[in-house]
mmCIF file of C-alpha atoms in Angstrom:
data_model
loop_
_atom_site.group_PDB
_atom_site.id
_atom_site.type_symbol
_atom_site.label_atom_id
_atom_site.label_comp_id
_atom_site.label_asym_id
_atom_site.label_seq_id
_atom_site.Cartn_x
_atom_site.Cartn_y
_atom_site.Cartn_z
ATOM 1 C CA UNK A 1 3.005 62.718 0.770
ATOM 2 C CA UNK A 2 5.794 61.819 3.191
ATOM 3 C CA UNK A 3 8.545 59.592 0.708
ATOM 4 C CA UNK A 4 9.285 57.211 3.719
ATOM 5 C CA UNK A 5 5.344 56.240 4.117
ATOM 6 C CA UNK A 6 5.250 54.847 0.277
ATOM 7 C CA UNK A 7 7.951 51.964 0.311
ATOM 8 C CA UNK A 8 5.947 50.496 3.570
ATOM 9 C CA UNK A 9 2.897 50.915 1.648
ATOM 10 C CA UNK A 10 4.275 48.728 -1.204
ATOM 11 C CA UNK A 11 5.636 46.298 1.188
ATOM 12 C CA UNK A 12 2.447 46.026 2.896
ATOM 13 C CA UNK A 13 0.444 45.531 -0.532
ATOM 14 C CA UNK A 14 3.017 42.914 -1.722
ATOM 15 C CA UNK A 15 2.375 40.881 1.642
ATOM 16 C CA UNK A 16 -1.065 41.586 1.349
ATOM 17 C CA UNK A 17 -1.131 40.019 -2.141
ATOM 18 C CA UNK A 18 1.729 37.086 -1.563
ATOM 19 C CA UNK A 19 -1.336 36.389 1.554
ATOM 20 C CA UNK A 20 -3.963 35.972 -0.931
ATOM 21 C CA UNK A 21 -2.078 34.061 -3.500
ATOM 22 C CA UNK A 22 -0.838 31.445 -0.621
ATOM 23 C CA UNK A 23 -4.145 31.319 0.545
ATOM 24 C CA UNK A 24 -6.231 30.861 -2.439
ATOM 25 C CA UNK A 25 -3.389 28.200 -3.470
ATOM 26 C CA UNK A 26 -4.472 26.101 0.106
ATOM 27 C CA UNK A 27 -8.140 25.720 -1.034
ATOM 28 C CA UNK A 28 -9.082 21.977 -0.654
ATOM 29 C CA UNK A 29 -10.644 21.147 -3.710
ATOM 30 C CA UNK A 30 -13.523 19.206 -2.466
ATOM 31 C CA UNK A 31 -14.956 17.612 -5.227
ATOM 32 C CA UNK A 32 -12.005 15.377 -5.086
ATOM 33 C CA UNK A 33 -13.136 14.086 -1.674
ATOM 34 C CA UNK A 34 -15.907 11.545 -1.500
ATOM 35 C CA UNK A 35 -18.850 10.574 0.947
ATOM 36 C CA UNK A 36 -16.089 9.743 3.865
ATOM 37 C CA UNK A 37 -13.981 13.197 3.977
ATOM 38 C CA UNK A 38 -11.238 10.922 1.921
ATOM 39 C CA UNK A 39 -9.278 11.260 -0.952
ATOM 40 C CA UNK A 40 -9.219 9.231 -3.912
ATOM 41 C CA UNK A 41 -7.575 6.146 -3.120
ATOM 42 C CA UNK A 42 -7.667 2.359 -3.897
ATOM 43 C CA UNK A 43 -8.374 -0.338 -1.173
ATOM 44 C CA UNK A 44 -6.621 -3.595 -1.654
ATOM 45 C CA UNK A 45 -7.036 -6.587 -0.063
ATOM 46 C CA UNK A 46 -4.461 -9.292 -0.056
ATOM 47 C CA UNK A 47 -6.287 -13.172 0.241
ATOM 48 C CA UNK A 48 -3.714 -15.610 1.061
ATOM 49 C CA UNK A 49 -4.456 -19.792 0.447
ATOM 50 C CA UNK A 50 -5.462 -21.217 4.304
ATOM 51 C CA UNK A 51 -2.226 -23.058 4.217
ATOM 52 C CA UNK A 52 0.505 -23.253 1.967
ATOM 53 C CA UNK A 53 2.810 -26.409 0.792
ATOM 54 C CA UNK A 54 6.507 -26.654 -0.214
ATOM 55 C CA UNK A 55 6.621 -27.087 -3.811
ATOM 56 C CA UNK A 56 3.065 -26.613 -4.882
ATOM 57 C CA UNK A 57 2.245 -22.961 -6.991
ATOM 58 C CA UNK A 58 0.330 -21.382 -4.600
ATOM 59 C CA UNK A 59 -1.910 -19.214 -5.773
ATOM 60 C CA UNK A 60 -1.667 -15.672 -4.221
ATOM 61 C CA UNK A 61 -4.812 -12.974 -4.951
ATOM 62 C CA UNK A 62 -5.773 -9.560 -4.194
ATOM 63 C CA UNK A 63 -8.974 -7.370 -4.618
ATOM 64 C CA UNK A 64 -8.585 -3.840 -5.790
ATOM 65 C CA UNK A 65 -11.698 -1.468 -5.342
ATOM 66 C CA UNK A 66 -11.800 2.376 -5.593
ATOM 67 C CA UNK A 67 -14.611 3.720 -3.794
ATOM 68 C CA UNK A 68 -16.250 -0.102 -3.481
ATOM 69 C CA UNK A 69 -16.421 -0.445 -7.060
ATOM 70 C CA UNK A 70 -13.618 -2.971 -8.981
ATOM 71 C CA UNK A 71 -10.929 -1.979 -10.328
ATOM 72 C CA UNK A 72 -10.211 -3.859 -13.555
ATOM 73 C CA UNK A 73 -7.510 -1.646 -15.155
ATOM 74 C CA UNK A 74 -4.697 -1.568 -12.561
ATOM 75 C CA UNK A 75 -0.671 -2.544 -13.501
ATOM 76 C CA UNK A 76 -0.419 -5.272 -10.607
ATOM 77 C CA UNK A 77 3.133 -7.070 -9.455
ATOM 78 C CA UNK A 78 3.218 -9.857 -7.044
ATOM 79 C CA UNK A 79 6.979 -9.396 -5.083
ATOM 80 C CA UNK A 80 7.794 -12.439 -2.607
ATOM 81 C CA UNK A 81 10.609 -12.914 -0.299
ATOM 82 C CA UNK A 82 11.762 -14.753 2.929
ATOM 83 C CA UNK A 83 11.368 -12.275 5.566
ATOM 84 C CA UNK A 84 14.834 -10.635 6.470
ATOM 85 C CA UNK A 85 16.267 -11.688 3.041
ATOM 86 C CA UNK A 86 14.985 -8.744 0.209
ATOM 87 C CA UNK A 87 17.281 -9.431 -1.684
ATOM 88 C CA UNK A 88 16.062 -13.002 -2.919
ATOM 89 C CA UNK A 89 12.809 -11.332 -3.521
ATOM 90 C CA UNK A 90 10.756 -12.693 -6.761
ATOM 91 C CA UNK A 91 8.579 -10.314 -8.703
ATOM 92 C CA UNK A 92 5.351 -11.813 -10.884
ATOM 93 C CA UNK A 93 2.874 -9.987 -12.738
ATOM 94 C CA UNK A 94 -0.526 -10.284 -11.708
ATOM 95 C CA UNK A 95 -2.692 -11.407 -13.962
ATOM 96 C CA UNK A 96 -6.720 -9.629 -13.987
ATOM 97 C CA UNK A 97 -9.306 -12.461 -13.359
ATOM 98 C CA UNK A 98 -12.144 -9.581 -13.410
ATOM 99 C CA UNK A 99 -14.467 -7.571 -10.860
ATOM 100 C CA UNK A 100 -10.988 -6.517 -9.681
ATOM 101 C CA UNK A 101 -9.424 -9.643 -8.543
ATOM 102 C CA UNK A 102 -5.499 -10.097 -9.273
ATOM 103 C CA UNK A 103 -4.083 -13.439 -9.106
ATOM 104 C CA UNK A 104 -0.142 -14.814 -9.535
ATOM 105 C CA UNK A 105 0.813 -18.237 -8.567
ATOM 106 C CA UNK A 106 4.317 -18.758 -7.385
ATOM 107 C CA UNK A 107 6.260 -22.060 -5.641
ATOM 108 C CA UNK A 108 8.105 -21.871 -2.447
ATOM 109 C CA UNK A 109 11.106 -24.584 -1.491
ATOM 110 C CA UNK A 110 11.941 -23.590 1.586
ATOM 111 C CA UNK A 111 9.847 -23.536 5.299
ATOM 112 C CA UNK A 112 9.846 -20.134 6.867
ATOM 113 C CA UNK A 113 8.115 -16.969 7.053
ATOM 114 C CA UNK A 114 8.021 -15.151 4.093
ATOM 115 C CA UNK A 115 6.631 -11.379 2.618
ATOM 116 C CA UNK A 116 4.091 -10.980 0.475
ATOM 117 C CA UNK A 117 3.616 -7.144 -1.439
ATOM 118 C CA UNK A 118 1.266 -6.099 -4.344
ATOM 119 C CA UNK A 119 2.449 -3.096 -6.515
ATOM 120 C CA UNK A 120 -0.811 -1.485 -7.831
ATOM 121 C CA UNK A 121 -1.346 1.215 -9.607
ATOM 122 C CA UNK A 122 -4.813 3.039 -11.569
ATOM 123 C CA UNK A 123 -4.345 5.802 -12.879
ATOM 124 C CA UNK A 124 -2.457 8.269 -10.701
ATOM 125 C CA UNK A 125 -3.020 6.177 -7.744
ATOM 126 C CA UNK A 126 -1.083 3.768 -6.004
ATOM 127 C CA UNK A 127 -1.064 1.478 -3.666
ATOM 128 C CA UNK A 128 1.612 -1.152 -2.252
ATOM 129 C CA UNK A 129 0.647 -3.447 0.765
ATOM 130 C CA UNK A 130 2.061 -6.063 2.007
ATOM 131 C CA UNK A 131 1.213 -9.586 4.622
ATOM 132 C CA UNK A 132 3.457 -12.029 6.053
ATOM 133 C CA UNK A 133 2.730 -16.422 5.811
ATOM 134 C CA UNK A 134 4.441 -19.132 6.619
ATOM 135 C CA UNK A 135 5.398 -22.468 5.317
ATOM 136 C CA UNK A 136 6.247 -25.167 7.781
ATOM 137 C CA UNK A 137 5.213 -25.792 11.286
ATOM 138 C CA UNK A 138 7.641 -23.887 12.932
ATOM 139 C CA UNK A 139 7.125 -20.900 10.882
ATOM 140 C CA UNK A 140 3.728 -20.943 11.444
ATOM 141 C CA UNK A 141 4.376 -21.234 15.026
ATOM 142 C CA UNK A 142 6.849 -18.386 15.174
ATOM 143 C CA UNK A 143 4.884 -15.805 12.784
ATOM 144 C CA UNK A 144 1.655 -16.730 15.284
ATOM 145 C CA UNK A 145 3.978 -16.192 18.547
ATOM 146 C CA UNK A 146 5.217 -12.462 16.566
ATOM 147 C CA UNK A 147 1.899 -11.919 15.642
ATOM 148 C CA UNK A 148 0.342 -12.451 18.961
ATOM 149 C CA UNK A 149 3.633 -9.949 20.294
ATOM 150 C CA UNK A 150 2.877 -6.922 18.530
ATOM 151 C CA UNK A 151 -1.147 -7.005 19.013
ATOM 152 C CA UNK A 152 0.282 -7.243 23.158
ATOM 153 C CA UNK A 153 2.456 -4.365 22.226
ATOM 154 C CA UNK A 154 -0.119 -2.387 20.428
ATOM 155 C CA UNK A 155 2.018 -2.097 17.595
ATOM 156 C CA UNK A 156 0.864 -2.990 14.001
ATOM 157 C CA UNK A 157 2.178 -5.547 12.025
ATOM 158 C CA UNK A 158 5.633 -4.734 10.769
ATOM 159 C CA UNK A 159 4.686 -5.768 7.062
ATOM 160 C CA UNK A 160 0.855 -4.472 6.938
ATOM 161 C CA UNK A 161 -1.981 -6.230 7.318
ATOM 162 C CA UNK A 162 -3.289 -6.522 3.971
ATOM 163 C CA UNK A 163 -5.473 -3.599 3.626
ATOM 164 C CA UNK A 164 -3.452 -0.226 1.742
ATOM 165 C CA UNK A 165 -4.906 3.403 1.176
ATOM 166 C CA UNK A 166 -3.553 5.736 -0.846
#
């Protein structure tokens, strides 16, 4: 047997084996995937009041489903800010009302548009979307002429629009 043939066969069976390993490592575990070709993920929905007043609790609520069915279990924080200002941003713990509806009521002093974004998380998953409102006329006004912008632009709304999949 020719000595320079055998180190290119052992290189060729370690490739041949690193192959199979990578490969087998890439299988999609498809039990994990369900009726949709998605993974596990939660869908929340963020419900906003119709209008909101200067110094009145508002009451803020979202809906957290897995695979259409409630999620009852999640760790759920409420985090509000004026839009363009993080740093004043307030963080409230939602409280479970059942059938996988989150609520947290919080008072606003000041007209403008503001940020609304729901940590949740179930289990491994995790989810963290996030709306924009307004308080006062002219907010509402300028968040509706932004609004109106971006759907001309094609773009999506800078902040989400209420719906998160992960």
């Amino acid at each position: 047997m020719n000595t320079r043939s055998r180190p290119i066969r052992k290189t060729a069976l370690v490739l041949a084996m690193t192959a199979a390993l990578a490969l087998s490592a890439c299988t999609a575990n498809t039990g994990l995937i369900d009726e949709n070709g998605l993974l596990p993920h939660l869908t929340v929905d963020i419900e906003l009041p119709e209008a909101f007043t200067l110094d009145y609790a508002a009451p803020f609520h979202i809906r957290v489903e897995q695979h259409k069915v409630p999620v009852d279990t999640a760790e759920v924080t409420f985090e509000i800010w004026p839009e363009n200002h993080p740093e004043e941003r307030v963080r409230i713990p939602g409280e479970s009302n059942g059938k996988g509806l989150y609520t947290a009521e919080h008072q606003l002093s000041t007209e403008g548009i503001y940020i609304v974004r729901c940590h949740v998380v179930s289990g491994s998953l995790e989810a963290m979307p996030a709306k924009r409102f307004a308080i006062g006329e002219e907010a509402v006004l300028s968040l509706a002429e932004l609004e109106e912008q971006q759907a001309a632009d094609g773009e999506a709304p800078a902040h989400g629009g209420g719906h998160d999949h992960h």
